[in-house]
Tab-separated table of N, CA and C in Angstrom:
chain	number	residue	atom	x	y	z
A	1	MET	N	49.370	-77.438	42.688
A	1	MET	CA	49.205	-78.762	43.251
A	1	MET	C	50.583	-79.339	43.608
A	2	PHE	N	51.563	-79.067	42.771
A	2	PHE	CA	52.911	-79.560	43.024
A	2	PHE	C	53.464	-78.975	44.325
A	3	ILE	N	53.173	-77.678	44.545
A	3	ILE	CA	53.683	-77.018	45.757
A	3	ILE	C	53.071	-77.658	47.000
A	4	LEU	N	51.766	-77.965	46.949
A	4	LEU	CA	51.110	-78.614	48.082
A	4	LEU	C	51.733	-79.981	48.372
A	5	LYS	N	52.005	-80.752	47.330
A	5	LYS	CA	52.642	-82.058	47.520
A	5	LYS	C	54.029	-81.895	48.139
A	6	LEU	N	54.768	-80.900	47.677
A	6	LEU	CA	56.109	-80.660	48.199
A	6	LEU	C	56.045	-80.271	49.680
A	7	VAL	N	55.092	-79.418	50.041
A	7	VAL	CA	54.945	-79.001	51.439
A	7	VAL	C	54.573	-80.200	52.312
A	8	LEU	N	53.659	-81.052	51.846
A	8	LEU	CA	53.257	-82.219	52.626
A	8	LEU	C	54.412	-83.205	52.809
A	9	ILE	N	55.155	-83.454	51.756
A	9	ILE	CA	56.299	-84.368	51.856
A	9	ILE	C	57.336	-83.814	52.822
A	10	THR	N	57.584	-82.500	52.728
A	10	THR	CA	58.552	-81.874	53.627
A	10	THR	C	58.066	-81.950	55.072
A	11	SER	N	56.763	-81.726	55.280
A	11	SER	CA	56.205	-81.787	56.634
A	11	SER	C	56.314	-83.193	57.218
A	12	VAL	N	56.041	-84.190	56.424
A	12	VAL	CA	56.139	-85.571	56.897
A	12	VAL	C	57.588	-85.913	57.245
A	13	PHE	N	58.518	-85.538	56.392
A	13	PHE	CA	59.931	-85.812	56.668
A	13	PHE	C	60.377	-85.093	57.930
A	14	TYR	N	60.007	-83.815	58.064
A	14	TYR	CA	60.396	-83.042	59.233
A	14	TYR	C	59.804	-83.657	60.502
A	15	GLY	N	58.552	-84.126	60.419
A	15	GLY	CA	57.902	-84.733	61.572
A	15	GLY	C	58.547	-86.032	62.017
A	16	THR	N	59.195	-86.747	61.094
A	16	THR	CA	59.833	-88.016	61.474
A	16	THR	C	61.150	-87.817	62.192
A	17	VAL	N	61.818	-86.687	61.986
A	17	VAL	CA	63.136	-86.483	62.589
A	17	VAL	C	63.132	-85.519	63.770
A	18	LYS	N	62.023	-84.829	64.029
A	18	LYS	CA	61.967	-83.862	65.124
A	18	LYS	C	61.083	-84.398	66.251
A	19	ALA	N	61.152	-83.741	67.374
A	19	ALA	CA	60.359	-84.132	68.546
A	19	ALA	C	58.881	-83.799	68.328
A	20	ALA	N	58.028	-84.447	69.087
A	20	ALA	CA	56.587	-84.268	68.942
A	20	ALA	C	56.093	-82.941	69.502
A	21	ASN	N	56.919	-82.237	70.268
A	21	ASN	CA	56.487	-80.962	70.850
A	21	ASN	C	56.064	-79.964	69.779
A	22	LEU	N	56.810	-79.897	68.698
A	22	LEU	CA	56.477	-78.965	67.627
A	22	LEU	C	55.157	-79.345	66.972
A	23	ALA	N	54.934	-80.630	66.760
A	23	ALA	CA	53.684	-81.083	66.145
A	23	ALA	C	52.492	-80.721	67.019
A	24	TRP	N	52.619	-80.916	68.331
A	24	TRP	CA	51.523	-80.569	69.241
A	24	TRP	C	51.305	-79.063	69.271
A	25	ALA	N	52.372	-78.296	69.247
A	25	ALA	CA	52.246	-76.832	69.249
A	25	ALA	C	51.548	-76.356	67.976
A	26	MET	N	51.920	-76.935	66.841
A	26	MET	CA	51.270	-76.559	65.581
A	26	MET	C	49.798	-76.969	65.597
A	27	GLY	N	49.503	-78.104	66.187
A	27	GLY	CA	48.117	-78.540	66.316
A	27	GLY	C	47.306	-77.583	67.169
A	28	ASP	N	47.905	-77.113	68.264
A	28	ASP	CA	47.229	-76.145	69.129
A	28	ASP	C	46.949	-74.843	68.389
A	29	VAL	N	47.917	-74.390	67.609
A	29	VAL	CA	47.720	-73.170	66.814
A	29	VAL	C	46.598	-73.388	65.801
A	30	GLY	N	46.582	-74.558	65.151
A	30	GLY	CA	45.539	-74.860	64.173
A	30	GLY	C	44.150	-74.875	64.793
A	31	VAL	N	44.023	-75.480	65.975
A	31	VAL	CA	42.728	-75.521	66.659
A	31	VAL	C	42.309	-74.113	67.075
A	32	GLY	N	43.251	-73.321	67.534
A	32	GLY	CA	42.940	-71.934	67.904
A	32	GLY	C	42.457	-71.124	66.713
A	33	LEU	N	43.137	-71.267	65.569
A	33	LEU	CA	42.707	-70.557	64.357
A	33	LEU	C	41.320	-71.019	63.919
A	34	MET	N	41.077	-72.310	64.008
A	34	MET	CA	39.775	-72.844	63.626
A	34	MET	C	38.672	-72.278	64.539
A	35	ALA	N	38.958	-72.157	65.822
A	35	ALA	CA	37.973	-71.608	66.752
A	35	ALA	C	37.663	-70.150	66.408
A	36	TRP	N	38.702	-69.369	66.100
A	36	TRP	CA	38.464	-67.973	65.751
A	36	TRP	C	37.678	-67.853	64.452
A	37	LEU	N	37.960	-68.701	63.477
A	37	LEU	CA	37.192	-68.675	62.229
A	37	LEU	C	35.727	-69.015	62.483
A	38	ASN	N	35.470	-69.954	63.369
A	38	ASN	CA	34.088	-70.295	63.711
A	38	ASN	C	33.387	-69.139	64.413
A	39	ILE	N	34.088	-68.453	65.297
A	39	ILE	CA	33.500	-67.300	65.985
A	39	ILE	C	33.149	-66.210	64.980
A	40	VAL	N	34.053	-65.944	64.051
A	40	VAL	CA	33.788	-64.946	63.009
A	40	VAL	C	32.591	-65.378	62.169
A	41	GLY	N	32.518	-66.655	61.810
A	41	GLY	CA	31.387	-67.160	61.028
A	41	GLY	C	30.071	-67.007	61.764
A	42	ILE	N	30.059	-67.289	63.049
A	42	ILE	CA	28.842	-67.140	63.841
A	42	ILE	C	28.416	-65.674	63.890
A	43	LEU	N	29.370	-64.765	64.055
A	43	LEU	CA	29.034	-63.344	64.070
A	43	LEU	C	28.491	-62.882	62.721
A	44	ILE	N	29.073	-63.385	61.639
A	44	ILE	CA	28.573	-63.027	60.310
A	44	ILE	C	27.149	-63.518	60.140
A	45	ILE	N	26.886	-64.749	60.533
A	45	ILE	CA	25.533	-65.295	60.421
A	45	ILE	C	24.564	-64.485	61.278
A	46	PHE	N	24.990	-64.116	62.472
A	46	PHE	CA	24.107	-63.398	63.387
A	46	PHE	C	23.730	-62.028	62.852
A	47	PHE	N	24.700	-61.301	62.266
A	47	PHE	CA	24.439	-59.933	61.838
A	47	PHE	C	23.982	-59.814	60.388
A	48	ILE	N	24.318	-60.772	59.539
A	48	ILE	CA	24.003	-60.650	58.122
A	48	ILE	C	22.854	-61.560	57.707
A	49	ALA	N	22.684	-62.688	58.344
A	49	ALA	CA	21.695	-63.673	57.911
A	49	ALA	C	20.332	-63.402	58.540
A	50	LYS	N	19.828	-62.204	58.375
A	50	LYS	CA	18.522	-61.853	58.926
A	50	LYS	C	17.404	-62.743	58.385
A	51	PRO	N	17.380	-63.076	57.073
A	51	PRO	CA	16.295	-63.942	56.584
A	51	PRO	C	16.228	-65.285	57.312
A	52	ALA	N	17.352	-65.846	57.672
A	52	ALA	CA	17.351	-67.130	58.373
A	52	ALA	C	16.722	-66.985	59.758
A	53	VAL	N	17.032	-65.903	60.449
A	53	VAL	CA	16.467	-65.673	61.781
A	53	VAL	C	14.960	-65.416	61.675
A	54	ILE	N	14.556	-64.654	60.656
A	54	ILE	CA	13.127	-64.378	60.450
A	54	ILE	C	12.377	-65.680	60.171
A	55	ALA	N	12.942	-66.530	59.304
A	55	ALA	CA	12.296	-67.801	58.976
A	55	ALA	C	12.197	-68.700	60.210
A	56	LEU	N	13.231	-68.707	61.036
A	56	LEU	CA	13.199	-69.504	62.262
A	56	LEU	C	12.094	-69.023	63.202
A	57	LYS	N	11.963	-67.705	63.364
A	57	LYS	CA	10.916	-67.176	64.246
A	57	LYS	C	9.523	-67.518	63.714
A	58	ASP	N	9.363	-67.485	62.372
A	58	ASP	CA	8.080	-67.852	61.777
A	58	ASP	C	7.772	-69.331	62.034
A	59	TYR	N	8.784	-70.174	61.892
A	59	TYR	CA	8.611	-71.605	62.169
A	59	TYR	C	8.213	-71.828	63.623
A	60	GLU	N	8.900	-71.155	64.544
A	60	GLU	CA	8.578	-71.309	65.962
A	60	GLU	C	7.176	-70.802	66.264
A	61	ARG	N	6.755	-69.706	65.600
A	61	ARG	CA	5.404	-69.182	65.791
A	61	ARG	C	4.371	-70.210	65.334
A	62	GLN	N	4.601	-70.816	64.172
A	62	GLN	CA	3.673	-71.828	63.679
A	62	GLN	C	3.654	-73.047	64.593
A	63	GLN	N	4.811	-73.400	65.117
A	63	GLN	CA	4.891	-74.540	66.025
A	63	GLN	C	4.101	-74.269	67.307
A	64	GLU	N	4.194	-73.044	67.846
A	64	GLU	CA	3.442	-72.683	69.049
A	64	GLU	C	1.943	-72.704	68.796
A	65	GLN	N	1.533	-72.372	67.567
A	65	GLN	CA	0.117	-72.354	67.226
A	65	GLN	C	-0.426	-73.757	66.959
A	66	GLY	N	0.448	-74.746	66.935
A	66	GLY	CA	0.027	-76.131	66.739
A	66	GLY	C	-0.255	-76.488	65.288
A	67	VAL	N	0.355	-75.778	64.356
A	67	VAL	CA	0.145	-76.048	62.936
A	67	VAL	C	0.749	-77.410	62.610
A	68	GLU	N	-0.023	-78.254	61.921
A	68	GLU	CA	0.482	-79.581	61.573
A	68	GLU	C	1.275	-79.576	60.273
A	69	GLU	N	0.885	-78.714	59.335
A	69	GLU	CA	1.607	-78.632	58.066
A	69	GLU	C	2.180	-77.221	57.935
A	70	TYR	N	3.485	-77.111	58.147
A	70	TYR	CA	4.138	-75.807	58.147
A	70	TYR	C	4.186	-75.230	56.741
A	71	THR	N	4.016	-73.907	56.640
A	71	THR	CA	4.154	-73.210	55.366
A	71	THR	C	5.210	-72.129	55.522
A	72	PHE	N	5.863	-71.816	54.427
A	72	PHE	CA	6.884	-70.771	54.431
A	72	PHE	C	6.543	-69.795	53.326
A	73	ASN	N	6.082	-68.610	53.695
A	73	ASN	CA	5.721	-67.568	52.749
A	73	ASN	C	6.757	-66.454	52.857
A	74	PRO	N	7.761	-66.443	51.965
A	74	PRO	CA	8.821	-65.448	52.088
A	74	PRO	C	8.330	-64.016	51.893
A	75	ILE	N	7.305	-63.834	51.076
A	75	ILE	CA	6.796	-62.476	50.855
A	75	ILE	C	6.171	-61.938	52.137
A	76	ALA	N	5.432	-62.784	52.844
A	76	ALA	CA	4.809	-62.362	54.103
A	76	ALA	C	5.854	-61.995	55.148
A	77	LEU	N	7.013	-62.610	55.050
A	77	LEU	CA	8.075	-62.342	56.028
A	77	LEU	C	8.995	-61.212	55.592
A	78	GLY	N	8.774	-60.684	54.372
A	78	GLY	CA	9.613	-59.595	53.874
A	78	GLY	C	10.941	-60.061	53.314
A	79	ILE	N	11.041	-61.332	52.946
A	79	ILE	CA	12.278	-61.869	52.374
A	79	ILE	C	12.190	-61.746	50.863
A	80	LYS	N	13.127	-61.023	50.283
A	80	LYS	CA	13.111	-60.786	48.841
A	80	LYS	C	14.028	-61.765	48.121
A	81	GLY	N	13.693	-62.090	46.866
A	81	GLY	CA	14.552	-62.917	46.029
A	81	GLY	C	14.446	-64.404	46.300
A	82	ALA	N	13.379	-64.847	46.935
A	82	ALA	CA	13.201	-66.271	47.243
A	82	ALA	C	12.213	-66.874	46.246
A	83	ASP	N	12.559	-66.806	44.958
A	83	ASP	CA	11.650	-67.252	43.899
A	83	ASP	C	11.256	-68.720	44.053
A	84	TYR	N	12.210	-69.570	44.379
A	84	TYR	CA	11.912	-70.994	44.544
A	84	TYR	C	10.851	-71.195	45.624
A	85	TRP	N	11.025	-70.529	46.771
A	85	TRP	CA	10.111	-70.712	47.894
A	85	TRP	C	8.744	-70.104	47.614
A	86	GLU	N	8.714	-69.018	46.835
A	86	GLU	CA	7.423	-68.446	46.452
A	86	GLU	C	6.653	-69.429	45.577
A	87	GLY	N	7.347	-70.039	44.603
A	87	GLY	CA	6.722	-71.037	43.743
A	87	GLY	C	6.268	-72.254	44.517
A	88	ARG	N	7.069	-72.683	45.473
A	88	ARG	CA	6.726	-73.851	46.289
A	88	ARG	C	5.496	-73.561	47.143
A	89	TYR	N	5.434	-72.355	47.706
A	89	TYR	CA	4.272	-71.963	48.502
A	89	TYR	C	3.010	-72.000	47.635
A	90	GLU	N	3.130	-71.507	46.406
A	90	GLU	CA	1.982	-71.493	45.500
A	90	GLU	C	1.556	-72.906	45.124
A	91	ARG	N	2.528	-73.808	44.893
A	91	ARG	CA	2.192	-75.200	44.557
A	91	ARG	C	1.511	-75.912	45.718
A	92	ILE	N	1.977	-75.671	46.929
A	92	ILE	CA	1.445	-76.375	48.101
A	92	ILE	C	0.066	-75.844	48.494
A	93	THR	N	-0.065	-74.518	48.544
A	93	THR	CA	-1.321	-73.941	49.039
A	93	THR	C	-2.317	-73.639	47.922
A	94	GLY	N	-1.857	-73.539	46.697
A	94	GLY	CA	-2.727	-73.178	45.585
A	94	GLY	C	-3.010	-71.691	45.523
A	95	GLU	N	-2.330	-70.908	46.343
A	95	GLU	CA	-2.522	-69.458	46.383
A	95	GLU	C	-1.203	-68.765	46.107
A	96	LYS	N	-1.292	-67.592	45.492
A	96	LYS	CA	-0.084	-66.786	45.331
A	96	LYS	C	0.284	-66.195	46.690
A	97	PRO	N	1.565	-66.174	47.013
A	97	PRO	CA	1.954	-65.577	48.292
A	97	PRO	C	1.623	-64.088	48.299
A	98	GLU	N	1.003	-63.624	49.371
A	98	GLU	CA	0.633	-62.219	49.493
A	98	GLU	C	1.493	-61.551	50.539
A	99	PRO	N	1.781	-60.264	50.321
A	99	PRO	CA	2.589	-59.556	51.318
A	99	PRO	C	1.813	-59.360	52.609
A	100	GLU	N	2.408	-59.784	53.682
A	100	GLU	CA	1.887	-59.574	55.029
A	100	GLU	C	3.052	-59.123	55.872
A	101	GLN	N	2.758	-58.467	56.942
A	101	GLN	CA	3.816	-58.103	57.876
A	101	GLN	C	3.701	-59.005	59.085
A	102	VAL	N	4.807	-59.624	59.446
A	102	VAL	CA	4.814	-60.471	60.627
A	102	VAL	C	5.449	-59.677	61.750
A	103	SER	N	4.682	-59.464	62.784
A	103	SER	CA	5.177	-58.717	63.928
A	103	SER	C	6.118	-59.613	64.716
A	104	SER	N	7.367	-59.202	64.860
A	104	SER	CA	8.326	-60.031	65.580
A	104	SER	C	8.066	-60.019	67.083
A	105	ILE	N	7.328	-59.019	67.559
A	105	ILE	CA	7.052	-58.953	68.992
A	105	ILE	C	5.911	-59.894	69.348
A	106	SER	N	4.787	-59.761	68.641
A	106	SER	CA	3.634	-60.583	68.997
A	106	SER	C	3.628	-61.910	68.262
A	107	GLY	N	4.331	-61.984	67.104
A	107	GLY	CA	4.379	-63.225	66.353
A	107	GLY	C	3.113	-63.489	65.560
A	108	GLU	N	2.275	-62.463	65.353
A	108	GLU	CA	1.040	-62.633	64.613
A	108	GLU	C	1.171	-62.009	63.235
A	109	ALA	N	0.614	-62.669	62.230
A	109	ALA	CA	0.643	-62.138	60.882
A	109	ALA	C	-0.465	-61.116	60.721
A	110	GLN	N	-0.123	-59.973	60.117
A	110	GLN	CA	-1.106	-58.941	59.872
A	110	GLN	C	-0.997	-58.545	58.409
A	111	THR	N	-2.123	-58.429	57.733
A	111	THR	CA	-2.087	-58.017	56.335
A	111	THR	C	-1.834	-56.531	56.261
A	112	SER	N	-1.003	-56.132	55.293
A	112	SER	CA	-0.696	-54.712	55.133
A	112	SER	C	-1.790	-54.043	54.322
A	113	GLN	N	-1.993	-52.753	54.545
A	113	GLN	CA	-3.070	-52.028	53.853
A	113	GLN	C	-2.492	-51.075	52.851
């Protein structure tokens, strides 16, 4: 924490005695780094966060079908380790979530045999 305070004090002092060109250049570098970090984050979400994409497609499917009360059944979508959501589904519907396969092409739920 002491080092951070020392760096900030030094930066403020340096900024008061130098021209603004350096401050703007450092700001540009900071914005560029932030943009690259966001791009990397988006790529990570796109390739690793499959459950989020699956849940979104299920929501959109229910919305297209005109469902008034949306349900989220993680077992039917093949999402593992969603204990909270499984319990919530059971509390809301009164049924234990059953494994179903959701076809991503047709968007229709089909029970597995």
